[in-house]
Coordinates of C-alpha atoms in Angstrom, one line a residue:
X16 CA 103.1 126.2 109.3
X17 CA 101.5 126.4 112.5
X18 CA 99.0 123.5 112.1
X19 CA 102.0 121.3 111.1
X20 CA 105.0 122.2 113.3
X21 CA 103.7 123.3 116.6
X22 CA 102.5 120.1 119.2
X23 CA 99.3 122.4 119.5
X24 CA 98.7 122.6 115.7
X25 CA 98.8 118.9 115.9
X26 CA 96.2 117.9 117.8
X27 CA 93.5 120.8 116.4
X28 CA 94.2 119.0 113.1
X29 CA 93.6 115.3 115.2
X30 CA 90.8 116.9 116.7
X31 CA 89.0 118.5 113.8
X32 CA 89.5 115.3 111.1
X33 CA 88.3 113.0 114.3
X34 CA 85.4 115.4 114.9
X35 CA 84.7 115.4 111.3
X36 CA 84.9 111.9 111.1
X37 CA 82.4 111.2 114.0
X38 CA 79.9 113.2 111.9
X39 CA 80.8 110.8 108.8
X40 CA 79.9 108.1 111.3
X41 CA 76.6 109.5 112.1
X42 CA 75.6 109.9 108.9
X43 CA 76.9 106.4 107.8
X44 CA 74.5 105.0 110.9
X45 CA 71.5 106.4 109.3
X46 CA 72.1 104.6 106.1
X47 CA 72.5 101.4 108.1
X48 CA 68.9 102.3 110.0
X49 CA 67.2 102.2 106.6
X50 CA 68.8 98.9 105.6
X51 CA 67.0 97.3 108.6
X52 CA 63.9 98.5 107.8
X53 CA 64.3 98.2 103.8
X54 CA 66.1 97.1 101.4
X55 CA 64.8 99.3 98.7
X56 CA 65.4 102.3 101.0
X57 CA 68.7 101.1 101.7
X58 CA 69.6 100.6 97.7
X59 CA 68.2 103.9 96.5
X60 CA 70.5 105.6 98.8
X61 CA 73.4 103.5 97.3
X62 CA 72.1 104.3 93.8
X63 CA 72.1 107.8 94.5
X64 CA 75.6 107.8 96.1
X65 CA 76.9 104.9 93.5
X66 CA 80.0 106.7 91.9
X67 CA 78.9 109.7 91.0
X68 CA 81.0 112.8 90.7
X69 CA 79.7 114.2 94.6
X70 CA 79.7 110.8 96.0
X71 CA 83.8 110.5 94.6
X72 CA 84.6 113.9 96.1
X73 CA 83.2 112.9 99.2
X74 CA 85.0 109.7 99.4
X75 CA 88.3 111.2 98.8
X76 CA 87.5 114.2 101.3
X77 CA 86.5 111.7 103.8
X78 CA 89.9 109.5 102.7
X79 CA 91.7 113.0 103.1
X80 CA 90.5 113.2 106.6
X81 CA 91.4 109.8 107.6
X82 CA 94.9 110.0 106.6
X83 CA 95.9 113.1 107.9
X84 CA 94.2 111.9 111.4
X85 CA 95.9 108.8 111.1
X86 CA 99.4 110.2 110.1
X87 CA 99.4 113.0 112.7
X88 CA 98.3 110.6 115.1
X89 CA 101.7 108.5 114.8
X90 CA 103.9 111.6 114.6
X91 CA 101.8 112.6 118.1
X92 CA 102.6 109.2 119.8
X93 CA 106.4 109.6 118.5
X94 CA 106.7 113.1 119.8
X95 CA 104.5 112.1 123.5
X96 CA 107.5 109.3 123.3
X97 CA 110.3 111.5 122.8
X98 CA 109.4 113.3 125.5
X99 CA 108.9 111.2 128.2
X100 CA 112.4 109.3 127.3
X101 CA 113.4 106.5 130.0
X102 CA 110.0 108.1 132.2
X103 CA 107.7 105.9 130.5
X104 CA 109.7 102.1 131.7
X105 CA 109.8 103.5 135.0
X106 CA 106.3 103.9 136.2
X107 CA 103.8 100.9 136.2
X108 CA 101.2 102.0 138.3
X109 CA 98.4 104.0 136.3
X110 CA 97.4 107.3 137.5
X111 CA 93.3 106.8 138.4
X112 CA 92.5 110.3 136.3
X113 CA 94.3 109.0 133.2
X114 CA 91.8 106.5 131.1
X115 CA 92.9 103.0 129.8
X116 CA 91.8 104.3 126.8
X117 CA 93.6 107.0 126.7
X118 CA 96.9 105.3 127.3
X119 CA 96.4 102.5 124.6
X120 CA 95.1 104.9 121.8
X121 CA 97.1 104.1 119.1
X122 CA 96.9 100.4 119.7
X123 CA 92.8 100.7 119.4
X124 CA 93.7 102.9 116.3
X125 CA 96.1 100.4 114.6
X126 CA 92.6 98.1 115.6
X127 CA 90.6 100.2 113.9
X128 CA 92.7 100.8 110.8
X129 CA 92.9 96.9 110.2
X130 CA 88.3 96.6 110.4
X131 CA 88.7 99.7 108.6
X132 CA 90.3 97.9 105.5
X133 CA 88.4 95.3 106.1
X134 CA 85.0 97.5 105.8
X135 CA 86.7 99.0 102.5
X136 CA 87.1 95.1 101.0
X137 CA 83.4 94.1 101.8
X138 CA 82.2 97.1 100.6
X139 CA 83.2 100.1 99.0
X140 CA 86.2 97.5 96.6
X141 CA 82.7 96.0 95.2
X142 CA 80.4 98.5 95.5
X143 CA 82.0 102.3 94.5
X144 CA 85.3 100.9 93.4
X145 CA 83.7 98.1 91.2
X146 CA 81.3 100.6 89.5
X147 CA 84.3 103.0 88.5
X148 CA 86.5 100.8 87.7
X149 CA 84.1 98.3 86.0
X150 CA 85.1 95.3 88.1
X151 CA 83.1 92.1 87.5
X152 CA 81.3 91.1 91.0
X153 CA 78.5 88.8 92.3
X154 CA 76.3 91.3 92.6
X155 CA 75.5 94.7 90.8
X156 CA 77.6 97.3 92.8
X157 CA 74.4 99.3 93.4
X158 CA 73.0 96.6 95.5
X159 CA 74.3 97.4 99.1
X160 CA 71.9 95.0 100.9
X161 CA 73.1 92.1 98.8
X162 CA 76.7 92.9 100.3
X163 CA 75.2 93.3 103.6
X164 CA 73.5 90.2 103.2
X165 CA 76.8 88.5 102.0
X166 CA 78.9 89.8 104.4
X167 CA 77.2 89.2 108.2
X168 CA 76.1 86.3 106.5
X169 CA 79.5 84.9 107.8
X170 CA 79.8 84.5 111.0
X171 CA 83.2 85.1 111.1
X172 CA 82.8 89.0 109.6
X173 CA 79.8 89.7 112.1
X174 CA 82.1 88.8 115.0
X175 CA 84.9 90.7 113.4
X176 CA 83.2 93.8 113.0
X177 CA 81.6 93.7 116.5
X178 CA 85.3 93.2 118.2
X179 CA 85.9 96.8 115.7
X180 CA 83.3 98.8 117.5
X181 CA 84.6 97.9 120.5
X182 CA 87.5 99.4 119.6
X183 CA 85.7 102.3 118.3
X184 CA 84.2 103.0 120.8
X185 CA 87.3 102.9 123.6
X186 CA 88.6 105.2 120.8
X187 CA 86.0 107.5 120.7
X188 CA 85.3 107.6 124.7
X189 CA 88.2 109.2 125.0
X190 CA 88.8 111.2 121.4
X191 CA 85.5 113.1 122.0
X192 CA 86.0 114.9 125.0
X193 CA 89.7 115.1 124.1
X194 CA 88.8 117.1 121.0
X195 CA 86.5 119.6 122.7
X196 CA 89.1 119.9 125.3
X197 CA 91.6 120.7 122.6
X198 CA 89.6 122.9 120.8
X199 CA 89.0 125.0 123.6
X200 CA 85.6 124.3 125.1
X201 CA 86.0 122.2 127.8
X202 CA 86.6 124.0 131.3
X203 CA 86.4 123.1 134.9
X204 CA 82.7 122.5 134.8
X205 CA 82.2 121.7 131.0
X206 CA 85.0 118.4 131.3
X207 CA 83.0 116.4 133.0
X208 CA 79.8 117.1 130.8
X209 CA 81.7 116.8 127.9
X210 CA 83.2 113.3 129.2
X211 CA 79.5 112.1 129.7
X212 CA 78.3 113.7 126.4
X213 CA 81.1 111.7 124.7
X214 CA 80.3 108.4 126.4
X215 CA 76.1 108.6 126.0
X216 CA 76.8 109.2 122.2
X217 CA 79.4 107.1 121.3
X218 CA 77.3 104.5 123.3
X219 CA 74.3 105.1 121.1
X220 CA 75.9 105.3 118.0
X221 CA 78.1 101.8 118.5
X222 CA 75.1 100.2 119.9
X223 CA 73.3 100.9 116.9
X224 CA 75.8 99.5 114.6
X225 CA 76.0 96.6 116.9
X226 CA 72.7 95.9 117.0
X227 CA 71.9 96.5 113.4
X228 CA 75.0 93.6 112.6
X229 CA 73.6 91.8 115.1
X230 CA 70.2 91.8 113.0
X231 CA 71.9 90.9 109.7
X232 CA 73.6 88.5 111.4
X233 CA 71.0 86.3 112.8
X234 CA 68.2 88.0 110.2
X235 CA 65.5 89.4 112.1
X236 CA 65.8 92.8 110.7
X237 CA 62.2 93.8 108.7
X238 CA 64.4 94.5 105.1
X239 CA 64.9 90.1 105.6
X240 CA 61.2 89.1 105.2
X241 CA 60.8 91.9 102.6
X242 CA 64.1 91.1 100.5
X243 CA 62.6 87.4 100.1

């Protein structure tokens, strides 16, 4: 099959499921917005989600995605290898045009696969996970903002998870405009857009996150004083 054998097959399935994933990210932001401005907000959403039969599918689609864009992204790095042979020991000296990022993509994604297990333990193991498979936990698994409260509570987690977007968003600097590119809307004049799109989002986006840890973290977020 075309999308699983040809190099260009490869990375429109890398480029969709990280496209698709972005969107996932977006969406998960929003959530985190109404956890800094209520925890009632924030709980009905999880309530709503909780382990119903949509909220499941979605996990697994979304688990779906994440696999294959993790597994094709090793068997890209493998086959980029291959390729190059003895090539890559022999040059030191980075060409100005190619990205840091670019060039250390699968360590960043090896960086995000270990904060993504991470987020999956704090979270969904006692939240979605504990409600289907009737775990015992401190707190009922509908209440999200009693895990958030738990969990960048430690200072430990809240540094961890800030270190994770970082990592995201090297990843995603350079993913974004990589995608379009692959996809096929990115020419001469729409790269450069495209690059600056890329960077202006996944800037907003990861400072959002950041901040919104940031304001667990040290408590100042409005859903504090209101959850007291």
């Amino acid at each position: 099959m075309w999308l699983i054998n040809s190099p260009i097959g490869r990375k429109v399935v890398m480029s969709v499921t990280g496209i698709c994933l972005i969107l996932f990210l977006t969406f998960h932001c929003c959530m985190n917005v109404a956890a800094f401005f209520s925890a009632s907000a924030y709980n009905t959403v999880c309530e709503f989600l909780g382990s119903n039969w949509y909220a499941v599918l979605g996990t697994l689609g979304l688990a779906f995605l994440a696999v294959c864009h993790i597994v094709y992204a090793f068997i890209l790095t493998a086959q980029n290898r291959r390729a190059r042979g003895d090539e890559r020991y022999a040059v030191t000296d980075r060409r100005p045009e190619v990205s840091w990022a670019s060039q250390n993509m699968l360590v960043l994604g090896l960086i995000i696969l270990i904060g993504l297990f991470l987020h999956l333990y704090n979270f969904w193991g006692h939240m979605m996970f504990a409600e289907l498979a009737g775990v015992s936990v401190a707190h009922d698994p509908a209440d999200g903002f009693a895990w958030i409260q738990d969990t960048f509570a430690n200072p430990v987690f809240s540094i961890l998870y800030l270190v994770w977007l970082c990592a995201i968003w090297f990843h995603l600097s350079h993913g974004f405009w990589s995608a379009m590119q692959t996809l096929g809307f990115s020419g001469k004049i729409w790269l450069k857009r495209w690059q600056m799109i890329g960077i202006v989002y996944v800037t907003v986006l990861m400072g959002v996150f950041a901040f919104l840890i940031l304001s667990f973290w040290l408590g100042f977020a409005p859903s504090y004083s209101s959850a007291l």
